[in-house]
mmCIF file of C-alpha atoms and ligand atoms in Angstrom:
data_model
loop_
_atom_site.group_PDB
_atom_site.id
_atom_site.type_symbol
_atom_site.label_atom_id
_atom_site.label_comp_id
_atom_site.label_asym_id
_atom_site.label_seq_id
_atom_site.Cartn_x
_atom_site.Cartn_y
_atom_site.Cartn_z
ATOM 1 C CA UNK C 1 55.828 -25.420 -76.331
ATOM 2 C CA UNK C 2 54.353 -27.903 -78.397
ATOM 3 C CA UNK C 3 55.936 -28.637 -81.625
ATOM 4 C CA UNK C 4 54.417 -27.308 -85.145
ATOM 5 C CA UNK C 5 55.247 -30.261 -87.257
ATOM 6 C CA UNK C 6 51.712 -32.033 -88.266
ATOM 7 C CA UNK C 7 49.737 -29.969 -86.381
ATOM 8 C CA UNK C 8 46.577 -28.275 -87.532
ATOM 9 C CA UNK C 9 46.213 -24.279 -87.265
ATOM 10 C CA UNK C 10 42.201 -24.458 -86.705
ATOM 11 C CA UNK C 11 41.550 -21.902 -83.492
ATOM 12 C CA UNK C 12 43.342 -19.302 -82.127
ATOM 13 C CA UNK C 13 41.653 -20.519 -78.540
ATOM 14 C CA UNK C 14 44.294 -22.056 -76.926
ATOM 15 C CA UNK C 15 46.923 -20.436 -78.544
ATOM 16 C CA UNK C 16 49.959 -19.915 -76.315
ATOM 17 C CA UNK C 17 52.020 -16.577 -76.255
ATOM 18 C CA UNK C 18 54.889 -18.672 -76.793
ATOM 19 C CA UNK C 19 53.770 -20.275 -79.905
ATOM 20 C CA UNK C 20 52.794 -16.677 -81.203
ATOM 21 C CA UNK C 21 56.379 -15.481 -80.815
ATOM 22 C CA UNK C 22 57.401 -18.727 -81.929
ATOM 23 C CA UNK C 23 55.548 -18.244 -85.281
ATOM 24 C CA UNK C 24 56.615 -14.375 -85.380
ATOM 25 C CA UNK C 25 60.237 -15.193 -85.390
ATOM 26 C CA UNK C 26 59.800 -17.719 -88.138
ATOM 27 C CA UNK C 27 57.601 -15.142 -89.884
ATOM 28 C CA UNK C 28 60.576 -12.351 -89.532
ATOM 29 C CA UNK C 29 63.483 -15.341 -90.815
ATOM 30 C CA UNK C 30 61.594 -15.948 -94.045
ATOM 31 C CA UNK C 31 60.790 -12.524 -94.559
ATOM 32 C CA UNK C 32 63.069 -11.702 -96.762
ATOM 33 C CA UNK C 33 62.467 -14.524 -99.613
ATOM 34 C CA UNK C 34 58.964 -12.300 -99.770
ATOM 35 C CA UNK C 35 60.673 -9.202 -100.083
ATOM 36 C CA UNK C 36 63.457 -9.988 -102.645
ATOM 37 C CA UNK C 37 60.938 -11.996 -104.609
ATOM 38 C CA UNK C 38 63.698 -14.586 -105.083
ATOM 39 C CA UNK C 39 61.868 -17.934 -104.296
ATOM 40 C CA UNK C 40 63.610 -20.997 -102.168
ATOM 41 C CA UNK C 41 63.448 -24.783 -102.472
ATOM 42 C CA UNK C 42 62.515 -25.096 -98.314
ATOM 43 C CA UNK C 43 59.416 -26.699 -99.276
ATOM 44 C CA UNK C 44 60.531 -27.990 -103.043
ATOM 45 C CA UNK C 45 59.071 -31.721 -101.886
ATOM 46 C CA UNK C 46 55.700 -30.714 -100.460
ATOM 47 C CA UNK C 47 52.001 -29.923 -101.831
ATOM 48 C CA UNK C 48 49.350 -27.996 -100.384
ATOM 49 C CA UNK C 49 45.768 -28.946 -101.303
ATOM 50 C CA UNK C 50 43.550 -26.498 -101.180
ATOM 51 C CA UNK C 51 39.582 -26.808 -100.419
ATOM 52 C CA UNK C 52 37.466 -23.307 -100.533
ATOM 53 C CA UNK C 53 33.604 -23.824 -100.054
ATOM 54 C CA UNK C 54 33.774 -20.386 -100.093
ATOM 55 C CA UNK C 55 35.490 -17.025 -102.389
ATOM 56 C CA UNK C 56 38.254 -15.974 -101.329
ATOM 57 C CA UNK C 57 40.627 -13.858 -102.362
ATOM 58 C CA UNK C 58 43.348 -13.395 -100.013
ATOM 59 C CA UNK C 59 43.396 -15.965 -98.164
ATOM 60 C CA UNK C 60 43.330 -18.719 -100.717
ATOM 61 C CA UNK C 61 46.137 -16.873 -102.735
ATOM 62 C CA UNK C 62 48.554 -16.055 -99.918
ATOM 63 C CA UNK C 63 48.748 -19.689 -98.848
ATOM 64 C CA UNK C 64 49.475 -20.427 -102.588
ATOM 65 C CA UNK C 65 51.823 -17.657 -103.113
ATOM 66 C CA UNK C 66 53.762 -18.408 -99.799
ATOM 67 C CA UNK C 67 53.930 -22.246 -101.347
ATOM 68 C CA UNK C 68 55.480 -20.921 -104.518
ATOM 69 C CA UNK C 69 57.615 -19.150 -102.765
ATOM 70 C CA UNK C 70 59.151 -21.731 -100.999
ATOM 71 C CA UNK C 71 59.604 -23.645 -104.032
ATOM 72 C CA UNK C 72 55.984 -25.938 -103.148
ATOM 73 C CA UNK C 73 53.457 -27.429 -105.134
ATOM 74 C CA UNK C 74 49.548 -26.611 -104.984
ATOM 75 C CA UNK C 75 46.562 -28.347 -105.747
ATOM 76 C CA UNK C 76 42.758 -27.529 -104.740
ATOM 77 C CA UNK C 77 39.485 -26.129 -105.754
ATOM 78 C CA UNK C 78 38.221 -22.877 -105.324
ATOM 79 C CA UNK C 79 34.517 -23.645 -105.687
ATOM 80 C CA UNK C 80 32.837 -26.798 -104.250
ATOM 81 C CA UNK C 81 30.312 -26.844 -107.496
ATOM 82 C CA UNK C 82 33.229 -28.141 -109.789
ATOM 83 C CA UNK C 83 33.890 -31.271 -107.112
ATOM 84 C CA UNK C 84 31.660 -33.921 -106.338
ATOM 85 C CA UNK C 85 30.895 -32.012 -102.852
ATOM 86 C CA UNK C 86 28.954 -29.217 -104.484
ATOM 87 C CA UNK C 87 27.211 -30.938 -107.154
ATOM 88 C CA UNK C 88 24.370 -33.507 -106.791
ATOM 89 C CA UNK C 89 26.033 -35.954 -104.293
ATOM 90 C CA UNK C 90 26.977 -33.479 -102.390
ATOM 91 C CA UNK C 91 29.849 -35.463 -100.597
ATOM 92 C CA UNK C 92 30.526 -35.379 -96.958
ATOM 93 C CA UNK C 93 33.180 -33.575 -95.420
ATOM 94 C CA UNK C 94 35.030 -37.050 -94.346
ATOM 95 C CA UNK C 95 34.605 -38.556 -97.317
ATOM 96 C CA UNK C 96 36.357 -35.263 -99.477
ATOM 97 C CA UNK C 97 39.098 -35.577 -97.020
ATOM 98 C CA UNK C 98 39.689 -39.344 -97.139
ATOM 99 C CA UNK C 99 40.784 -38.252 -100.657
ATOM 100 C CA UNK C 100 42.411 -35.428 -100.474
ATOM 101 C CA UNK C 101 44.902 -36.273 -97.545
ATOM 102 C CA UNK C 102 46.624 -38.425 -100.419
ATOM 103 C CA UNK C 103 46.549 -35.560 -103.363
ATOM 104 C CA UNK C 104 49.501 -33.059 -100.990
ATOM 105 C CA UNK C 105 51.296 -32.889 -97.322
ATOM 106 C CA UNK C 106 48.553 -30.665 -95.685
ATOM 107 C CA UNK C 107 45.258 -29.095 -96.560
ATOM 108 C CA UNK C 108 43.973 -25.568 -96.123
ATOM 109 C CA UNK C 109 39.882 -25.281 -95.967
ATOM 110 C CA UNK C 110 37.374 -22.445 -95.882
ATOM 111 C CA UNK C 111 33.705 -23.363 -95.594
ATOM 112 C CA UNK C 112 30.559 -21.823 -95.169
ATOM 113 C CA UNK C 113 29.970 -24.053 -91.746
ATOM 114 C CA UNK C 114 31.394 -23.903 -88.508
ATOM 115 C CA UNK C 115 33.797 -26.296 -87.225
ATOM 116 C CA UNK C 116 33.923 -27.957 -90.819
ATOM 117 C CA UNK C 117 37.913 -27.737 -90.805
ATOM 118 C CA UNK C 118 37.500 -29.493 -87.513
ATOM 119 C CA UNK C 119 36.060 -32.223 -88.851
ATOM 120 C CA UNK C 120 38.329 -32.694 -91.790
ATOM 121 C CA UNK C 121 40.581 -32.450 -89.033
ATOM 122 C CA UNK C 122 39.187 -35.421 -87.588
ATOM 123 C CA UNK C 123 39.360 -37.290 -90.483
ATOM 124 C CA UNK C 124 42.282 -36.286 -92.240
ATOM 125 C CA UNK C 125 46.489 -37.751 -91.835
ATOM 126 C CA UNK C 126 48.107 -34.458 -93.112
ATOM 127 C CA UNK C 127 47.627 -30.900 -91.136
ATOM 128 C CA UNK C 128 44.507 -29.092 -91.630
ATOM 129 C CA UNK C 129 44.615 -24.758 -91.790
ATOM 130 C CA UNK C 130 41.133 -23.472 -91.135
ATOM 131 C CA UNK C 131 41.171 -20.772 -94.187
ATOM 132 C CA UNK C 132 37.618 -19.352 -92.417
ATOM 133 C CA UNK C 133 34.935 -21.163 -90.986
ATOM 134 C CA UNK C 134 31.414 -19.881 -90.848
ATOM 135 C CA UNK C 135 31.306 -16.907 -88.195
ATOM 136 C CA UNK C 136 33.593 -19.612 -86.276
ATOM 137 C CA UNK C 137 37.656 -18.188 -86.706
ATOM 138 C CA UNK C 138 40.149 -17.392 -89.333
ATOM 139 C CA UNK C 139 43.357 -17.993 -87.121
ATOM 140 C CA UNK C 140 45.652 -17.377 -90.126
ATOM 141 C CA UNK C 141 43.625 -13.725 -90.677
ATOM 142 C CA UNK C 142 44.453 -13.134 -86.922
ATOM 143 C CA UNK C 143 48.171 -14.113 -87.091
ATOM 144 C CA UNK C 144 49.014 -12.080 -90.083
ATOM 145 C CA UNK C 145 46.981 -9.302 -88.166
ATOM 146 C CA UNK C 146 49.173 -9.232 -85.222
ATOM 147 C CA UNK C 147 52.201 -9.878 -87.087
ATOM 148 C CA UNK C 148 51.849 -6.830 -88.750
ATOM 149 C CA UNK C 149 51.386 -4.710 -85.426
ATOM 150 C CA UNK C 150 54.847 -6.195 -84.092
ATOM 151 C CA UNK C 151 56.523 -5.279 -87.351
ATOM 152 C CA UNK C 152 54.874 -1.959 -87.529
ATOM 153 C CA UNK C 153 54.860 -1.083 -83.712
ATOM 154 C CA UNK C 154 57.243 -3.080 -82.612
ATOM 155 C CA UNK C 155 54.964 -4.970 -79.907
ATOM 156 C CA UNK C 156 51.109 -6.206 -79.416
ATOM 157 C CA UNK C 157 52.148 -5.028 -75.848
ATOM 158 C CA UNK C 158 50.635 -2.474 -74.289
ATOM 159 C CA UNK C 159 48.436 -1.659 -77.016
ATOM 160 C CA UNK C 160 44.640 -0.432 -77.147
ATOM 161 C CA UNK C 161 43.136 -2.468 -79.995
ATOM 162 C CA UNK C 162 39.430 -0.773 -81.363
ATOM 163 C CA UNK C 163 37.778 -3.269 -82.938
ATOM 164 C CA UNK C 164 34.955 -1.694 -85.157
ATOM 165 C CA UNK C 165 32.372 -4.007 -86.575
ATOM 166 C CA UNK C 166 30.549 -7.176 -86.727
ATOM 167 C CA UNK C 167 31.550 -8.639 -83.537
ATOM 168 C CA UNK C 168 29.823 -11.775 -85.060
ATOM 169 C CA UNK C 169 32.541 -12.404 -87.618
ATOM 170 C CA UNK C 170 35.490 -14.874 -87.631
ATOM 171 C CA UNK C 171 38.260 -12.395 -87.400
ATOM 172 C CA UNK C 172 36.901 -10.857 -84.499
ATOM 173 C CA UNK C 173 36.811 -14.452 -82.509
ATOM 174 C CA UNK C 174 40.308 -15.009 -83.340
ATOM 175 C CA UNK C 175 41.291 -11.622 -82.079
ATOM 176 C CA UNK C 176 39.532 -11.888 -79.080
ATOM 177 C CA UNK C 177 41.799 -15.591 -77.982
ATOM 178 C CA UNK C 178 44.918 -13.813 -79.528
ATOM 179 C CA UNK C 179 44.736 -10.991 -77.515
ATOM 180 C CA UNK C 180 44.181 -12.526 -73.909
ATOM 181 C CA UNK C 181 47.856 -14.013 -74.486
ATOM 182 C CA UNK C 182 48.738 -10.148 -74.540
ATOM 183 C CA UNK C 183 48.991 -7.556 -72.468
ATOM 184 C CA UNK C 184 46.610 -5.848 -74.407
ATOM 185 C CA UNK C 185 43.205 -3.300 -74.171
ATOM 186 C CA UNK C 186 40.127 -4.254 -76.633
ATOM 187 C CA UNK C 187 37.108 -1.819 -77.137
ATOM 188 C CA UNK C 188 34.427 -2.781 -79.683
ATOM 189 C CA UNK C 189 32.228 -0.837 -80.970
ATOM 190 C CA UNK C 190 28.944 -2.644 -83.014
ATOM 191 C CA UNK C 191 25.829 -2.272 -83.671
ATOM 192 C CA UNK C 192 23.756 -3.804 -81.085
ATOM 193 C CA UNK C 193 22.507 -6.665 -83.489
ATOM 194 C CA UNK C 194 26.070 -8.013 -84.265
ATOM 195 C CA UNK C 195 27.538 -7.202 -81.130
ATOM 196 C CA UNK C 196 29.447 -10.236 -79.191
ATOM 197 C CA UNK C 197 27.713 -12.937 -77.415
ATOM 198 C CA UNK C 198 27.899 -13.095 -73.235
ATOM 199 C CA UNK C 199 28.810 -15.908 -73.269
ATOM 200 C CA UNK C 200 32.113 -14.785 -75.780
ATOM 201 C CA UNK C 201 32.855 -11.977 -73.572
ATOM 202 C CA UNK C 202 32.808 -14.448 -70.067
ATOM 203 C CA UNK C 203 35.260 -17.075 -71.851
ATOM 204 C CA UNK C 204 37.513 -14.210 -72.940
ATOM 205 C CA UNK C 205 37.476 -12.572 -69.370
ATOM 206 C CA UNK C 206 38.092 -15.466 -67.661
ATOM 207 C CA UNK C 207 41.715 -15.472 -69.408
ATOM 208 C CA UNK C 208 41.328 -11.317 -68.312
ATOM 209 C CA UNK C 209 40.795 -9.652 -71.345
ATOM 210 C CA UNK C 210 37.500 -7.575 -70.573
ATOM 211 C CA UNK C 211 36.533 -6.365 -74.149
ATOM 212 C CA UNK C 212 35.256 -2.837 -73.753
ATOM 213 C CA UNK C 213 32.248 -1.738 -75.644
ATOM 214 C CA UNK C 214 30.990 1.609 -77.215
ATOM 215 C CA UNK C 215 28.062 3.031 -78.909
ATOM 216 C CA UNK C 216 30.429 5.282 -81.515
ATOM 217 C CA UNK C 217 34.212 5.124 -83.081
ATOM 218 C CA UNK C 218 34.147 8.328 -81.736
ATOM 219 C CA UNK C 219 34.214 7.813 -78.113
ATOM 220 C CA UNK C 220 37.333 5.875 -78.274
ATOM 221 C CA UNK C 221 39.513 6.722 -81.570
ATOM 222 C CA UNK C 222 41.414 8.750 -79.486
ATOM 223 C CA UNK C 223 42.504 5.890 -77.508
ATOM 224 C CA UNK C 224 43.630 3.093 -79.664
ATOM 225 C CA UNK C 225 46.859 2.261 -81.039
ATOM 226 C CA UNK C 226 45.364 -0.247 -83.828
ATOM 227 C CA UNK C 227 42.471 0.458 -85.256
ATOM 228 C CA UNK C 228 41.149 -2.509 -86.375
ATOM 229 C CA UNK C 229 38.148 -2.740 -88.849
ATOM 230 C CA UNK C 230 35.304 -4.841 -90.663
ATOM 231 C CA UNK C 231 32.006 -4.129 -92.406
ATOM 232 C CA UNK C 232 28.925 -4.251 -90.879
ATOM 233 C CA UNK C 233 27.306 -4.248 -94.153
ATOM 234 C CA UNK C 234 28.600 -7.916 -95.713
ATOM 235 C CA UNK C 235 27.548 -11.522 -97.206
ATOM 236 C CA UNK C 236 25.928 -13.947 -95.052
ATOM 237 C CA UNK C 237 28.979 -15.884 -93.938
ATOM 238 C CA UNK C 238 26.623 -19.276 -93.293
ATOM 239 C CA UNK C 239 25.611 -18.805 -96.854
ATOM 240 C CA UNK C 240 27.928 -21.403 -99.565
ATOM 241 C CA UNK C 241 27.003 -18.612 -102.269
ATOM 242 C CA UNK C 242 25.402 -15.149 -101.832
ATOM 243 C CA UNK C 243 24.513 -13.092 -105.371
ATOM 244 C CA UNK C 244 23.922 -9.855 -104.212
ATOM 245 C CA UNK C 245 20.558 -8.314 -105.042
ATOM 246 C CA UNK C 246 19.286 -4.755 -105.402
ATOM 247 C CA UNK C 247 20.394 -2.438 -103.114
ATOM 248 C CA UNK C 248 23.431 -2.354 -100.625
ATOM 249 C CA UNK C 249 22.290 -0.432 -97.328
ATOM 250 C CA UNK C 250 25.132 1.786 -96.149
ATOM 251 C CA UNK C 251 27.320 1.838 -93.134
ATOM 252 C CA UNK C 252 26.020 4.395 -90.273
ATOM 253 C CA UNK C 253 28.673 6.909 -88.731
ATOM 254 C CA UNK C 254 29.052 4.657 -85.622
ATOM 255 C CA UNK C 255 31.327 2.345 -87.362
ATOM 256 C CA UNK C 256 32.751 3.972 -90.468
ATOM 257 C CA UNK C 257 36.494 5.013 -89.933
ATOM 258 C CA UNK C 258 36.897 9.038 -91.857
ATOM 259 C CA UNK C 259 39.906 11.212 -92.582
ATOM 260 C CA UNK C 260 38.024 13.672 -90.504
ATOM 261 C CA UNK C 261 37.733 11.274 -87.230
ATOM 262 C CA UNK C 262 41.498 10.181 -87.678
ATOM 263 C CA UNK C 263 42.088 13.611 -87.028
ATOM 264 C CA UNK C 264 41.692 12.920 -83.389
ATOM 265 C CA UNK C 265 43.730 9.469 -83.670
ATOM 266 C CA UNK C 266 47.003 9.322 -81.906
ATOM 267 C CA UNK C 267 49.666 10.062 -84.552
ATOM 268 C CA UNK C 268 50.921 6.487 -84.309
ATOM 269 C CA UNK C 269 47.728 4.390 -84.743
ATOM 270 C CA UNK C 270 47.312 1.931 -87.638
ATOM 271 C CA UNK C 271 44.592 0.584 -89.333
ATOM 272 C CA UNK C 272 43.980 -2.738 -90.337
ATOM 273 C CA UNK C 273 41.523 -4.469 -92.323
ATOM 274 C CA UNK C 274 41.247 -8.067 -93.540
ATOM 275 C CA UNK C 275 39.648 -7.149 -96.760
ATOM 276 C CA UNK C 276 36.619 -6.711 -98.355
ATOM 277 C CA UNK C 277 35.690 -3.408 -97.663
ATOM 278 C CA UNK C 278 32.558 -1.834 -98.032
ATOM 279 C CA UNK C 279 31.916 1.832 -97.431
ATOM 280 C CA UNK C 280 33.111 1.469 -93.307
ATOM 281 C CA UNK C 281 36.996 2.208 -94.750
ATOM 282 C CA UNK C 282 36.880 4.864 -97.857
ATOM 283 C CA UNK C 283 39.178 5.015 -99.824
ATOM 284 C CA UNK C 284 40.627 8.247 -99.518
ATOM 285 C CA UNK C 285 42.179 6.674 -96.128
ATOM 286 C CA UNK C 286 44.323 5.012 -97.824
ATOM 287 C CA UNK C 287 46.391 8.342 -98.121
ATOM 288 C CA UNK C 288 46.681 8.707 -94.598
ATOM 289 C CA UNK C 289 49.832 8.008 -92.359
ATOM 290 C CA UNK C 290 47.046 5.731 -90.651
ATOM 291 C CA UNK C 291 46.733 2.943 -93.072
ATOM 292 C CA UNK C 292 48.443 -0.478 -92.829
ATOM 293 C CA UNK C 293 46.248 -2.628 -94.854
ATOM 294 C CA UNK C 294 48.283 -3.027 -97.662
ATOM 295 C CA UNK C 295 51.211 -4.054 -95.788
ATOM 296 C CA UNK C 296 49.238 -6.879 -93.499
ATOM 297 C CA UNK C 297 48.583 -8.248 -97.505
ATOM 298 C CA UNK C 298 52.052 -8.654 -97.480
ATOM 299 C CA UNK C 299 52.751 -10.099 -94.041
ATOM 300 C CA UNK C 300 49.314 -12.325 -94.819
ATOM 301 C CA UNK C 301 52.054 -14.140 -97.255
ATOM 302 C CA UNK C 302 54.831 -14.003 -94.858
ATOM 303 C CA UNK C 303 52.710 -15.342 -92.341
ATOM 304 C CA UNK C 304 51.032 -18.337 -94.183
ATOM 305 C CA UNK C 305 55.034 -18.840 -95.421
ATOM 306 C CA UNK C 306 56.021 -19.310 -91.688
ATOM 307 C CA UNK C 307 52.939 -21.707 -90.701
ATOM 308 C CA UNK C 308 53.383 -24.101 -93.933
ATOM 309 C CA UNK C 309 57.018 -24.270 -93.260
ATOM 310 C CA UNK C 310 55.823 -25.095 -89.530
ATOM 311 C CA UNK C 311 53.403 -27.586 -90.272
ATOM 312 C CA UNK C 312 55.113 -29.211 -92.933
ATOM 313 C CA UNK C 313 57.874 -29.754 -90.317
ATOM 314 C CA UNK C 314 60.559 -27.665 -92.470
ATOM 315 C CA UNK C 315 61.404 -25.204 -89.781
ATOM 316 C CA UNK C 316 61.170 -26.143 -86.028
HETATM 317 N N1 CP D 1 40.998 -11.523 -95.450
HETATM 318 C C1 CP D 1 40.271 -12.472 -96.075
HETATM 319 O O1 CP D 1 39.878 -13.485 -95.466
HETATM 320 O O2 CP D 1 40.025 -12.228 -97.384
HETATM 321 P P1 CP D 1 39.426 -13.283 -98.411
HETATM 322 O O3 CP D 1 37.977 -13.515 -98.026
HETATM 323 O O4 CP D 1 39.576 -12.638 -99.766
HETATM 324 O O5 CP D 1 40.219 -14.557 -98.274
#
């Protein structure tokens, strides 16, 4: 297995099952500094610089929280138009980076374009994190998603995954690499518009995972063990801002998850969602014996714990 230490975390393609159980098991050893809230000094020397072209909520704050809990420092911006990228000189990707690799130890980036935490990989001395990249990945997302199926379930084994959606987004590319390193089932179920590309579908069935597709959560609720969901209805991910206007259209039956549909869910299956949600997940779900979003929050902190630690060569 390749080692951790410097390396960037920018794709999930390529990822080896090894390295996923290597990360779990660091994931499940620093656990426990998240739960007792008691924070360490494993990282007491280090800084994390962080770069969002993009909001964020989660992700952004994990990766800090999980540096203050291991006793690290962070740095960063969370909106390019207070740097000298997002105002009138609108500086390059490379040049940002050629500064930024001396302000901390490693760097985690979200932008608005694809492959732009490649680049700054390119360019940049200290390990780069892809925080979300255009409709490209979010590997970190994806991690924390199937972390929290192993704690929950015990195994990503055997398991029927329904992905419900915009097949188009980031999380859903991520999932579809992570789970041909599984034995693992995917269905998807889109609208026809966002649904995922040929050519997608041939590079993930070439490493034989043969995503499934249907016209209606319905037709396959009964078979999945994780239920995993994002909005169809959402911001233009290409887009550096998006001010919503008028209007939000709502999300049709096909790919809203219900109390009444879960009905017919087996009594195990958990839901996950990477957050935002729009009106695909109501709230009165949350209630349900179904719902696991609020504990893949918390393992999105363990997670991002176990991959700084990683990177920043703490833990082998
Ligand atoms: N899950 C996720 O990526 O959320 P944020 O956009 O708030 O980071």
């Amino acid at each position: 297995m390749r080692s951790f230490a410097g390396r960037d975390i920018l794709s999930l393609d390529g990822f080896e099952r090894a390295e996923f159980e290597h990360v779990f098991a660091v994931a499940d050893e620093l656990e426990p500094i998240a739960r007792r809230r008691r924070n360490v000094d494993l990282l007491a020397d280090k800084t994390l610089v962080t770069a969002f072209y993009q909001p964020s909520t989660r992700t952004r704050l994990a990766h800090e929280a999980a540096m203050h809990r291991l006793g690290g420092h962070v740095l960063g911006f969370a909106d390019p138009k207070m740097t000298r990228a997002g105002d009138f000189y609108q500086e390059s990707i490379k040049d940002v980076v050629h500064m930024l690799e001396y302000y901390g130890d490693a760097m985690v980036m979200r932008h608005f374009q694809q492959g732009a935490p490649h680049e700054a990989a390119r360019w940049a001395s200290i390990p780069v994190i892809n925080g979300g990249d255009g409709w490209g990945e979010h590997p970190t997302q994806v991690l924390t998603d199937l972390y929290t199926v192993q704690r929950e379930l015990g195994a990503v084994d055997g398991l029927t995954f329904l992905a419900i959606g915009d097949m188009r987004m980031r999380t859903m590319h991520s999932l579809g690499h992570a789970l041909t390193q599984f034995d693992a089932r995917m269905i998807a179920v889109a609208p026809p518009e966002m649904s995922l590309t040929d050519e997608f579908k041939a590079q993930i069935a070439e490493r034989n995972l043969t995503i499934e597709e249907v016209d209606h959560v319905a037709d396959a609720i009964a078979e999945a063990d994780v239920i995993y969901v994002e909005p169809v209805v959402q911001a233009d991910y290409t887009a550096s801002r998006e001010e919503r206007g008028g209007e939000v259209s709502t999300t049709a039956d096909n790919y809203r998850i219900t109390r009444e549909l879960l009905l017919d869910a087996k009594p195990h299956a958990m839901i996950l969602h990477s957050l935002p949600r729009m009106d695909e997940l109501p709230p009165d779900v949350d209630a349900t014996r179904h719902a696991r979003y609020w504990q893949e929050a918390y393992y999105g902190v363990v997670m991002r714990m176990a991959l700084l630690a990683l990177v920043m060569g703490a833990m082998e």
